[in-house]
Amino acid sequence: MFTSEIGVVEEWLSEFKTLPETSLPNYATNLKDKSSLVSSLYKVIQEPQSELLEPVCHQLFEFYRSGEEQLLRFTLQFLPELMWCYLAVSASRDVHSSGCIEALLLGVYNLEIVDKHGHSKVLSFTIPSLSKPSVYHEPSSIGSMALTESALSQHGLSKVVYSGPHPQREMLTAQNRFEVLTFLLLCYNAALTYMPSVSLQSLCQICSRICVCGYPRQHVRKYRGVSSRIPISSGFMVQMLTGVYFAIYNGEWDLAQKALDDIIYRAQLELYPEPLLVANAIKASLPHGAMKSSKEGTRCIQVEITPTSSRISRNAVTSMSIRGHRWKRHGDTELTGQEELMDITEVDEGFYSRAASSTSQSGLSNSSHNCSNKTSVGKNQRRSGGSKAGAKERETAGESCRDHFARKQTQRAQSENLELLSL
């Protein structure tokens, strides 16, 4: 460490001791903006032999138990780095150099497992049911599974998972080590939205280091320092994945994706089903390319929500579809526009019998009108050209009228039968 960095840390240690309680909220608000102090504290934690490590750990614990929310989050941002230092020292079997870090982790754990009145906390988690809609799914899109879940939910069989009460610990051992660390990482994940980017970067780097140390991938990642394998539990890996998943969508695409691959690598070696399930689900949901503008600020996971309002089917029978059907079916161009409009309106209103009768009547009137026109033509020809020619013309006109009327009625009946079948 440089002399300037040591001076910043020493000034921070002395400033808090002389601070009155009334000015504590303002001090906590301004503390998160001191980037030089945060980077100096990271360097102190990363050097186990530093003389400032013990007073820094004591100061961070005082922050945590002060009750001020901003000071509590300030201590939480160093939690991943503190865990890595403790695990690295434990793997090298140099337990004496990690005494202050172990005391800080135990102090935070013992404070978190009890409420304000000193009673043990019991955390409960309700597993969502697939039969009830959420921002991630609609029950109707699942199929037959939704019916089974719906039947179960009606009997009040909602699953609730309880965590706790957790026992107090006086020291960390090989048996309870990851039980304590898993709970601490759970507390860190609960405040992920308040963690700065430096803390998220530290989390991703530490997850990669823990998973690959002592394995062939360590040489690929070029991690130096600890070369022995660090034991790890399945629950601890699941909590690591929670933080890594958040970091992917909040500005740390490269580091988080590398950490995700290393966690999958270690879970495959250890044959842990829970981390493999969660990690593969995360990897399958990731976009193909790096997220643009990921450094501009906090991003969220995009989810397509199915609208709750019912949509009209494309095959639904409407007035427009009936109108289009009539235009397609009718190839007869002899109908006038007024007759076709009258037929369409009556069919749209649902009065099929009236449409049929009006159609037949219109056809009859049209045919009789044509017959009368042809008869009048025959009369004119008879006056000018003689009685025999007029009689033949009259007879031919009568037969053509009857044939035209019969053909017209047959076409009408066929088209109306087709419309009835389509409706």
GROMACS .gro file of C-alpha atoms in nm:
model
  423
    1MET     CA    1   0.000   0.000   0.000
    2PHE     CA    2   0.104   0.356  -0.066
    3THR     CA    3   0.146   0.609   0.209
    4SER     CA    4  -0.149   0.813   0.079
    5GLU     CA    5  -0.379   0.510   0.098
    6ILE     CA    6  -0.266   0.435   0.452
    7GLY     CA    7  -0.335   0.796   0.545
    8VAL     CA    8  -0.689   0.779   0.403
    9VAL     CA    9  -0.767   0.466   0.607
   10GLU     CA   10  -0.622   0.610   0.927
   11GLU     CA   11  -0.819   0.931   0.883
   12TRP     CA   12  -1.135   0.726   0.836
   13LEU     CA   13  -1.065   0.529   1.155
   14SER     CA   14  -1.014   0.839   1.366
   15GLU     CA   15  -1.303   1.033   1.214
   16PHE     CA   16  -1.571   0.789   1.320
   17LYS     CA   17  -1.450   0.774   1.681
   18THR     CA   18  -1.500   1.147   1.731
   19LEU     CA   19  -1.829   1.164   1.541
   20PRO     CA   20  -2.140   1.268   1.744
   21GLU     CA   21  -2.456   1.060   1.709
   22THR     CA   22  -2.660   1.349   1.567
   23SER     CA   23  -2.440   1.377   1.258
   24LEU     CA   24  -2.433   1.001   1.193
   25PRO     CA   25  -2.699   1.002   0.912
   26ASN     CA   26  -2.517   1.274   0.715
   27TYR     CA   27  -2.187   1.093   0.761
   28ALA     CA   28  -2.340   0.766   0.635
   29THR     CA   29  -2.487   0.936   0.328
   30ASN     CA   30  -2.158   1.096   0.225
   31LEU     CA   31  -1.953   0.783   0.294
   32LYS     CA   32  -2.059   0.593  -0.018
   33ASP     CA   33  -1.922   0.868  -0.245
   34LYS     CA   34  -1.565   0.830  -0.116
   35SER     CA   35  -1.424   0.603  -0.386
   36SER     CA   36  -1.064   0.647  -0.271
   37LEU     CA   37  -1.154   0.520   0.075
   38VAL     CA   38  -1.332   0.214  -0.065
   39SER     CA   39  -1.038   0.117  -0.287
   40SER     CA   40  -0.797   0.162   0.006
   41LEU     CA   41  -1.011  -0.061   0.229
   42TYR     CA   42  -1.011  -0.333  -0.038
   43LYS     CA   43  -0.631  -0.328  -0.042
   44VAL     CA   44  -0.619  -0.355   0.338
   45ILE     CA   45  -0.849  -0.660   0.333
   46GLN     CA   46  -0.646  -0.826   0.059
   47GLU     CA   47  -0.328  -0.810   0.272
   48PRO     CA   48  -0.375  -1.047   0.569
   49GLN     CA   49  -0.049  -0.933   0.727
   50SER     CA   50  -0.146  -0.565   0.728
   51GLU     CA   51  -0.147  -0.387   1.063
   52LEU     CA   52  -0.460  -0.195   0.966
   53LEU     CA   53  -0.667  -0.511   0.905
   54GLU     CA   54  -0.776  -0.559   1.265
   55PRO     CA   55  -0.892  -0.197   1.330
   56VAL     CA   56  -1.066  -0.193   0.990
   57CYS     CA   57  -1.260  -0.511   1.071
   58HIS     CA   58  -1.354  -0.368   1.411
   59GLN     CA   59  -1.473  -0.045   1.249
   60LEU     CA   60  -1.681  -0.232   0.991
   61PHE     CA   61  -1.849  -0.430   1.267
   62GLU     CA   62  -1.930  -0.106   1.451
   63PHE     CA   63  -2.090   0.020   1.133
   64TYR     CA   64  -2.301  -0.293   1.106
   65ARG     CA   65  -2.439  -0.286   1.456
   66SER     CA   66  -2.498   0.091   1.460
   67GLY     CA   67  -2.849   0.046   1.321
   68GLU     CA   68  -2.795   0.298   1.039
   69GLU     CA   69  -2.902   0.147   0.708
   70GLN     CA   70  -2.636   0.322   0.499
   71LEU     CA   71  -2.355   0.208   0.730
   72LEU     CA   72  -2.488  -0.148   0.724
   73ARG     CA   73  -2.476  -0.152   0.343
   74PHE     CA   74  -2.128  -0.003   0.350
   75THR     CA   75  -2.007  -0.304   0.547
   76LEU     CA   76  -2.199  -0.551   0.328
   77GLN     CA   77  -2.020  -0.441   0.010
   78PHE     CA   78  -1.692  -0.588   0.145
   79LEU     CA   79  -1.852  -0.922   0.237
   80PRO     CA   80  -1.745  -1.119  -0.077
   81GLU     CA   81  -1.383  -1.004  -0.038
   82LEU     CA   82  -1.385  -1.094   0.332
   83MET     CA   83  -1.519  -1.442   0.251
   84TRP     CA   84  -1.248  -1.501  -0.007
   85CYS     CA   85  -0.973  -1.391   0.231
   86TYR     CA   86  -1.105  -1.620   0.502
   87LEU     CA   87  -1.136  -1.920   0.266
   88ALA     CA   88  -0.793  -1.858   0.116
   89VAL     CA   89  -0.631  -1.839   0.461
   90SER     CA   90  -0.821  -2.151   0.574
   91ALA     CA   91  -0.702  -2.342   0.266
   92SER     CA   92  -0.341  -2.248   0.347
   93ARG     CA   93  -0.400  -2.357   0.711
   94ASP     CA   94  -0.277  -2.023   0.845
   95VAL     CA   95  -0.571  -1.975   1.080
   96HIS     CA   96  -0.405  -1.719   1.310
   97SER     CA   97  -0.381  -1.450   1.040
   98SER     CA   98  -0.758  -1.460   0.976
   99GLY     CA   99  -0.878  -1.414   1.334
  100CYS     CA  100  -1.017  -1.061   1.286
  101ILE     CA  101  -1.191  -1.154   0.960
  102GLU     CA  102  -1.346  -1.458   1.126
  103ALA     CA  103  -1.465  -1.243   1.416
  104LEU     CA  104  -1.626  -0.994   1.176
  105LEU     CA  105  -1.806  -1.267   0.982
  106LEU     CA  106  -1.931  -1.429   1.302
  107GLY     CA  107  -2.046  -1.093   1.439
  108VAL     CA  108  -2.249  -1.015   1.126
  109TYR     CA  109  -2.397  -1.367   1.130
  110ASN     CA  110  -2.502  -1.350   1.495
  111LEU     CA  111  -2.663  -1.010   1.439
  112GLU     CA  112  -2.861  -1.127   1.137
  113ILE     CA  113  -3.010  -1.443   1.286
  114VAL     CA  114  -3.200  -1.250   1.557
  115ASP     CA  115  -3.453  -0.967   1.537
  116LYS     CA  116  -3.453  -0.638   1.729
  117HIS     CA  117  -3.586  -0.804   2.042
  118GLY     CA  118  -3.322  -1.078   2.043
  119HIS     CA  119  -3.550  -1.358   1.922
  120SER     CA  120  -3.438  -1.601   1.655
  121LYS     CA  121  -3.554  -1.522   1.304
  122VAL     CA  122  -3.745  -1.771   1.091
  123LEU     CA  123  -3.739  -1.684   0.723
  124SER     CA  124  -4.020  -1.819   0.506
  125PHE     CA  125  -4.034  -1.850   0.128
  126THR     CA  126  -4.356  -1.934  -0.058
  127ILE     CA  127  -4.295  -2.135  -0.374
  128PRO     CA  128  -4.515  -1.988  -0.650
  129SER     CA  129  -4.778  -2.216  -0.799
  130LEU     CA  130  -4.803  -2.265  -1.173
  131SER     CA  131  -5.183  -2.244  -1.153
  132LYS     CA  132  -5.170  -1.877  -1.051
  133PRO     CA  133  -5.059  -1.613  -1.303
  134SER     CA  134  -4.743  -1.413  -1.250
  135VAL     CA  135  -4.518  -1.182  -1.450
  136TYR     CA  136  -4.341  -1.490  -1.585
  137HIS     CA  137  -4.626  -1.712  -1.705
  138GLU     CA  138  -4.997  -1.757  -1.771
  139PRO     CA  139  -5.167  -2.078  -1.652
  140SER     CA  140  -5.356  -2.115  -1.982
  141SER     CA  141  -5.031  -2.147  -2.177
  142ILE     CA  142  -4.908  -2.448  -1.980
  143GLY     CA  143  -5.180  -2.695  -2.079
  144SER     CA  144  -5.284  -2.997  -1.879
  145MET     CA  145  -5.028  -2.920  -1.607
  146ALA     CA  146  -5.226  -2.610  -1.511
  147LEU     CA  147  -5.531  -2.823  -1.438
  148THR     CA  148  -5.337  -3.042  -1.197
  149GLU     CA  149  -5.183  -2.741  -1.021
  150SER     CA  150  -5.523  -2.573  -1.007
  151ALA     CA  151  -5.675  -2.876  -0.841
  152LEU     CA  152  -5.396  -2.882  -0.584
  153SER     CA  153  -5.417  -2.511  -0.511
  154GLN     CA  154  -5.789  -2.537  -0.437
  155HIS     CA  155  -5.708  -2.768  -0.148
  156GLY     CA  156  -5.465  -2.516   0.002
  157LEU     CA  157  -5.151  -2.715  -0.073
  158SER     CA  158  -4.923  -2.414  -0.130
  159LYS     CA  159  -4.561  -2.494  -0.048
  160VAL     CA  160  -4.379  -2.280   0.207
  161VAL     CA  161  -4.007  -2.329   0.274
  162TYR     CA  162  -3.872  -2.219   0.612
  163SER     CA  163  -3.516  -2.121   0.693
  164GLY     CA  164  -3.426  -2.108   1.058
  165PRO     CA  165  -3.402  -2.068   1.343
  166HIS     CA  166  -3.025  -2.060   1.301
  167PRO     CA  167  -2.808  -2.135   1.603
  168GLN     CA  168  -2.554  -1.884   1.727
  169ARG     CA  169  -2.191  -1.964   1.657
  170GLU     CA  170  -1.888  -1.877   1.867
  171MET     CA  171  -1.630  -1.993   1.614
  172LEU     CA  172  -1.609  -2.121   1.259
  173THR     CA  173  -1.521  -2.486   1.209
  174ALA     CA  174  -1.505  -2.718   0.911
  175GLN     CA  175  -1.855  -2.845   0.997
  176ASN     CA  176  -2.038  -2.513   1.024
  177ARG     CA  177  -1.822  -2.299   0.795
  178PHE     CA  178  -2.040  -2.305   0.485
  179GLU     CA  179  -2.360  -2.293   0.685
  180VAL     CA  180  -2.252  -1.953   0.815
  181LEU     CA  181  -2.109  -1.833   0.484
  182THR     CA  182  -2.421  -1.937   0.291
  183PHE     CA  183  -2.642  -1.737   0.526
  184LEU     CA  184  -2.411  -1.435   0.500
  185LEU     CA  185  -2.420  -1.451   0.121
  186LEU     CA  186  -2.799  -1.470   0.142
  187CYS     CA  187  -2.797  -1.144   0.340
  188TYR     CA  188  -2.566  -0.991   0.079
  189ASN     CA  189  -2.799  -1.097  -0.206
  190ALA     CA  190  -3.092  -0.935  -0.027
  191ALA     CA  191  -2.917  -0.598  -0.067
  192LEU     CA  192  -2.782  -0.650  -0.420
  193THR     CA  193  -2.965  -0.350  -0.563
  194TYR     CA  194  -2.772  -0.118  -0.329
  195MET     CA  195  -2.428  -0.264  -0.401
  196PRO     CA  196  -2.185  -0.053  -0.611
  197SER     CA  197  -2.018  -0.185  -0.923
  198VAL     CA  198  -1.690  -0.242  -0.736
  199SER     CA  199  -1.862  -0.488  -0.506
  200LEU     CA  200  -2.027  -0.673  -0.798
  201GLN     CA  201  -1.690  -0.702  -0.970
  202SER     CA  202  -1.539  -0.841  -0.652
  203LEU     CA  203  -1.822  -1.095  -0.624
  204CYS     CA  204  -1.771  -1.224  -0.978
  205GLN     CA  205  -1.394  -1.251  -0.943
  206ILE     CA  206  -1.421  -1.430  -0.611
  207CYS     CA  207  -1.676  -1.680  -0.743
  208SER     CA  208  -1.435  -1.770  -1.024
  209ARG     CA  209  -1.141  -1.803  -0.788
  210ILE     CA  210  -1.324  -2.023  -0.538
  211CYS     CA  211  -1.449  -2.257  -0.812
  212VAL     CA  212  -1.127  -2.311  -1.010
  213CYS     CA  213  -0.852  -2.299  -0.746
  214GLY     CA  214  -0.665  -2.630  -0.742
  215TYR     CA  215  -0.811  -2.744  -1.077
  216PRO     CA  216  -0.663  -2.734  -1.429
  217ARG     CA  217  -0.875  -2.432  -1.522
  218GLN     CA  218  -0.678  -2.222  -1.272
  219HIS     CA  219  -0.388  -2.212  -1.518
  220VAL     CA  220  -0.623  -2.101  -1.794
  221ARG     CA  221  -0.756  -1.817  -1.579
  222LYS     CA  222  -0.399  -1.736  -1.463
  223TYR     CA  223  -0.499  -1.703  -1.097
  224ARG     CA  224  -0.201  -1.692  -0.864
  225GLY     CA  225  -0.172  -1.724  -0.491
  226VAL     CA  226  -0.388  -2.009  -0.364
  227SER     CA  227  -0.319  -2.335  -0.547
  228SER     CA  228  -0.504  -2.579  -0.319
  229ARG     CA  229  -0.866  -2.678  -0.366
  230ILE     CA  230  -1.125  -2.496  -0.158
  231PRO     CA  231  -1.417  -2.711  -0.039
  232ILE     CA  232  -1.755  -2.569  -0.128
  233SER     CA  233  -2.119  -2.663  -0.060
  234SER     CA  234  -2.412  -2.684  -0.299
  235GLY     CA  235  -2.617  -2.418  -0.119
  236PHE     CA  236  -2.326  -2.175  -0.125
  237MET     CA  237  -2.295  -2.217  -0.502
  238VAL     CA  238  -2.666  -2.144  -0.550
  239GLN     CA  239  -2.625  -1.819  -0.356
  240MET     CA  240  -2.324  -1.731  -0.571
  241LEU     CA  241  -2.535  -1.782  -0.882
  242THR     CA  242  -2.795  -1.539  -0.749
  243GLY     CA  243  -2.541  -1.261  -0.726
  244VAL     CA  244  -2.380  -1.348  -1.061
  245TYR     CA  245  -2.719  -1.345  -1.235
  246PHE     CA  246  -2.783  -0.996  -1.102
  247ALA     CA  247  -2.438  -0.878  -1.210
  248ILE     CA  248  -2.495  -0.998  -1.567
  249TYR     CA  249  -2.781  -0.753  -1.619
  250ASN     CA  250  -2.627  -0.468  -1.419
  251GLY     CA  251  -2.312  -0.371  -1.600
  252GLU     CA  252  -2.075  -0.667  -1.543
  253TRP     CA  253  -2.140  -0.884  -1.846
  254ASP     CA  254  -1.787  -1.013  -1.905
  255LEU     CA  255  -1.690  -1.091  -1.546
  256ALA     CA  256  -2.029  -1.239  -1.460
  257GLN     CA  257  -2.038  -1.463  -1.766
  258LYS     CA  258  -1.689  -1.590  -1.686
  259ALA     CA  259  -1.797  -1.659  -1.327
  260LEU     CA  260  -2.103  -1.844  -1.454
  261ASP     CA  261  -1.888  -2.074  -1.669
  262ASP     CA  262  -1.655  -2.142  -1.376
  263ILE     CA  263  -1.947  -2.227  -1.146
  264ILE     CA  264  -2.083  -2.472  -1.404
  265TYR     CA  265  -1.733  -2.620  -1.435
  266ARG     CA  266  -1.707  -2.678  -1.060
  267ALA     CA  267  -2.065  -2.805  -1.026
  268GLN     CA  268  -1.998  -3.065  -1.295
  269LEU     CA  269  -1.686  -3.181  -1.113
  270GLU     CA  270  -1.868  -3.201  -0.778
  271LEU     CA  271  -2.187  -3.347  -0.934
  272TYR     CA  272  -2.411  -3.096  -0.756
  273PRO     CA  273  -2.760  -3.105  -0.913
  274GLU     CA  274  -2.897  -2.778  -0.767
  275PRO     CA  275  -2.621  -2.547  -0.896
  276LEU     CA  276  -2.623  -2.726  -1.232
  277LEU     CA  277  -2.998  -2.676  -1.268
  278VAL     CA  278  -2.986  -2.306  -1.178
  279ALA     CA  279  -2.670  -2.231  -1.378
  280ASN     CA  280  -2.792  -2.402  -1.695
  281ALA     CA  281  -3.126  -2.223  -1.667
  282ILE     CA  282  -2.943  -1.889  -1.638
  283LYS     CA  283  -2.717  -1.969  -1.931
  284ALA     CA  284  -3.012  -2.071  -2.149
  285SER     CA  285  -3.192  -1.744  -2.080
  286LEU     CA  286  -2.898  -1.517  -2.164
  287PRO     CA  287  -2.896  -1.312  -2.487
  288HIS     CA  288  -2.658  -1.423  -2.760
  289GLY     CA  289  -2.441  -1.112  -2.758
  290ALA     CA  290  -2.310  -0.877  -2.495
  291MET     CA  291  -2.566  -0.629  -2.373
  292LYS     CA  292  -2.510  -0.283  -2.517
  293SER     CA  293  -2.526   0.018  -2.288
  294SER     CA  294  -2.480  -0.212  -1.990
  295LYS     CA  295  -2.259   0.050  -1.824
  296GLU     CA  296  -2.522   0.324  -1.845
  297GLY     CA  297  -2.707   0.214  -1.536
  298THR     CA  298  -2.915  -0.055  -1.375
  299ARG     CA  299  -3.099  -0.283  -1.616
  300CYS     CA  300  -3.373  -0.534  -1.555
  301ILE     CA  301  -3.466  -0.868  -1.705
  302GLN     CA  302  -3.711  -0.826  -1.992
  303VAL     CA  303  -4.017  -1.048  -1.966
  304GLU     CA  304  -4.296  -1.066  -2.222
  305ILE     CA  305  -4.626  -1.053  -2.033
  306THR     CA  306  -4.931  -1.220  -2.185
  307PRO     CA  307  -5.222  -0.971  -2.193
  308THR     CA  308  -5.512  -1.055  -1.965
  309SER     CA  309  -5.780  -0.926  -2.207
  310SER     CA  310  -5.920  -1.188  -2.443
  311ARG     CA  311  -5.817  -1.163  -2.805
  312ILE     CA  312  -6.053  -1.215  -3.101
  313SER     CA  313  -5.961  -1.527  -3.290
  314ARG     CA  314  -5.874  -1.496  -3.655
  315ASN     CA  315  -6.132  -1.764  -3.737
  316ALA     CA  316  -6.413  -1.597  -3.544
  317VAL     CA  317  -6.738  -1.537  -3.736
  318THR     CA  318  -6.797  -1.162  -3.763
  319SER     CA  319  -7.002  -0.938  -3.989
  320MET     CA  320  -6.690  -0.852  -4.187
  321SER     CA  321  -6.606  -1.218  -4.242
  322ILE     CA  322  -6.963  -1.291  -4.359
  323ARG     CA  323  -6.951  -0.995  -4.594
  324GLY     CA  324  -6.621  -1.109  -4.737
  325HIS     CA  325  -6.760  -1.462  -4.771
  326ARG     CA  326  -7.058  -1.337  -4.971
  327TRP     CA  327  -6.838  -1.134  -5.201
  328LYS     CA  328  -6.622  -1.440  -5.269
  329ARG     CA  329  -6.912  -1.682  -5.316
  330HIS     CA  330  -7.126  -1.465  -5.544
  331GLY     CA  331  -7.000  -1.473  -5.898
  332ASP     CA  332  -7.329  -1.336  -6.035
  333THR     CA  333  -7.279  -0.987  -6.174
  334GLU     CA  334  -7.641  -0.934  -6.268
  335LEU     CA  335  -7.742  -0.830  -5.915
  336THR     CA  336  -7.757  -0.460  -5.864
  337GLY     CA  337  -7.560  -0.290  -5.584
  338GLN     CA  338  -7.879  -0.217  -5.386
  339GLU     CA  339  -7.990  -0.581  -5.386
  340GLU     CA  340  -7.647  -0.707  -5.275
  341LEU     CA  341  -7.632  -0.451  -4.995
  342MET     CA  342  -7.979  -0.555  -4.875
  343ASP     CA  343  -7.879  -0.924  -4.874
  344ILE     CA  344  -7.556  -0.857  -4.683
  345THR     CA  345  -7.729  -0.644  -4.419
  346GLU     CA  346  -7.996  -0.902  -4.352
  347VAL     CA  347  -7.748  -1.189  -4.324
  348ASP     CA  348  -7.530  -0.984  -4.085
  349GLU     CA  349  -7.829  -0.922  -3.862
  350GLY     CA  350  -7.893  -1.294  -3.838
  351PHE     CA  351  -8.232  -1.314  -4.016
  352TYR     CA  352  -8.154  -1.592  -4.254
  353SER     CA  353  -8.516  -1.669  -4.353
  354ARG     CA  354  -8.580  -1.307  -4.438
  355ALA     CA  355  -8.263  -1.296  -4.646
  356ALA     CA  356  -8.371  -1.606  -4.836
  357SER     CA  357  -8.723  -1.475  -4.902
  358SER     CA  358  -8.601  -1.131  -5.006
  359THR     CA  359  -8.345  -1.289  -5.233
  360SER     CA  360  -8.602  -1.506  -5.401
  361GLN     CA  361  -8.838  -1.210  -5.435
  362SER     CA  362  -8.568  -0.992  -5.585
  363GLY     CA  363  -8.477  -1.270  -5.826
  364LEU     CA  364  -8.843  -1.315  -5.921
  365SER     CA  365  -8.894  -0.945  -5.982
  366ASN     CA  366  -8.577  -0.923  -6.185
  367SER     CA  367  -8.676  -1.223  -6.397
  368SER     CA  368  -9.031  -1.092  -6.452
  369HIS     CA  369  -8.886  -0.754  -6.548
  370ASN     CA  370  -8.664  -0.919  -6.807
  371CYS     CA  371  -8.956  -1.123  -6.933
  372SER     CA  372  -9.175  -0.815  -6.970
  373ASN     CA  373  -8.900  -0.632  -7.155
  374LYS     CA  374  -8.858  -0.921  -7.395
  375THR     CA  375  -9.236  -0.949  -7.439
  376SER     CA  376  -9.258  -0.579  -7.524
  377VAL     CA  377  -8.984  -0.627  -7.779
  378GLY     CA  378  -9.182  -0.910  -7.928
  379LYS     CA  379  -9.491  -0.688  -7.950
  380ASN     CA  380  -9.302  -0.418  -8.130
  381GLN     CA  381  -9.164  -0.670  -8.376
  382ARG     CA  382  -9.512  -0.813  -8.431
  383ARG     CA  383  -9.650  -0.472  -8.519
  384SER     CA  384  -9.374  -0.407  -8.766
  385GLY     CA  385  -9.296  -0.751  -8.907
  386GLY     CA  386  -9.611  -0.964  -8.901
  387SER     CA  387  -9.806  -1.199  -8.675
  388LYS     CA  388  -9.612  -1.524  -8.735
  389ALA     CA  389  -9.275  -1.383  -8.659
  390GLY     CA  390  -9.417  -1.213  -8.351
  391ALA     CA  391  -9.572  -1.537  -8.227
  392LYS     CA  392  -9.245  -1.726  -8.266
  393GLU     CA  393  -9.055  -1.449  -8.094
  394ARG     CA  394  -9.309  -1.442  -7.812
  395GLU     CA  395  -9.286  -1.819  -7.765
  396THR     CA  396  -8.904  -1.809  -7.761
  397ALA     CA  397  -8.903  -1.519  -7.514
  398GLY     CA  398  -9.137  -1.705  -7.276
  399GLU     CA  399  -8.918  -2.016  -7.278
  400SER     CA  400  -8.601  -1.814  -7.218
  401CYS     CA  401  -8.767  -1.635  -6.924
  402ARG     CA  402  -8.868  -1.962  -6.762
  403ASP     CA  403  -8.523  -2.115  -6.814
  404HIS     CA  404  -8.352  -1.803  -6.681
  405PHE     CA  405  -8.578  -1.794  -6.375
  406ALA     CA  406  -8.521  -2.164  -6.297
  407ARG     CA  407  -8.141  -2.129  -6.338
  408LYS     CA  408  -8.145  -1.818  -6.121
  409GLN     CA  409  -8.334  -1.993  -5.838
  410THR     CA  410  -8.094  -2.292  -5.850
  411GLN     CA  411  -7.789  -2.065  -5.817
  412ARG     CA  412  -7.949  -1.876  -5.531
  413ALA     CA  413  -8.033  -2.195  -5.341
  414GLN     CA  414  -7.681  -2.333  -5.382
  415SER     CA  415  -7.513  -2.011  -5.262
  416GLU     CA  416  -7.745  -1.982  -4.961
  417ASN     CA  417  -7.682  -2.346  -4.865
  418LEU     CA  418  -7.308  -2.279  -4.877
  419GLU     CA  419  -7.353  -1.972  -4.655
  420LEU     CA  420  -7.558  -2.173  -4.406
  421LEU     CA  421  -7.290  -2.441  -4.389
  422SER     CA  422  -7.011  -2.183  -4.338
  423LEU     CA  423  -7.207  -2.013  -4.059
   0.00000   0.00000   0.00000
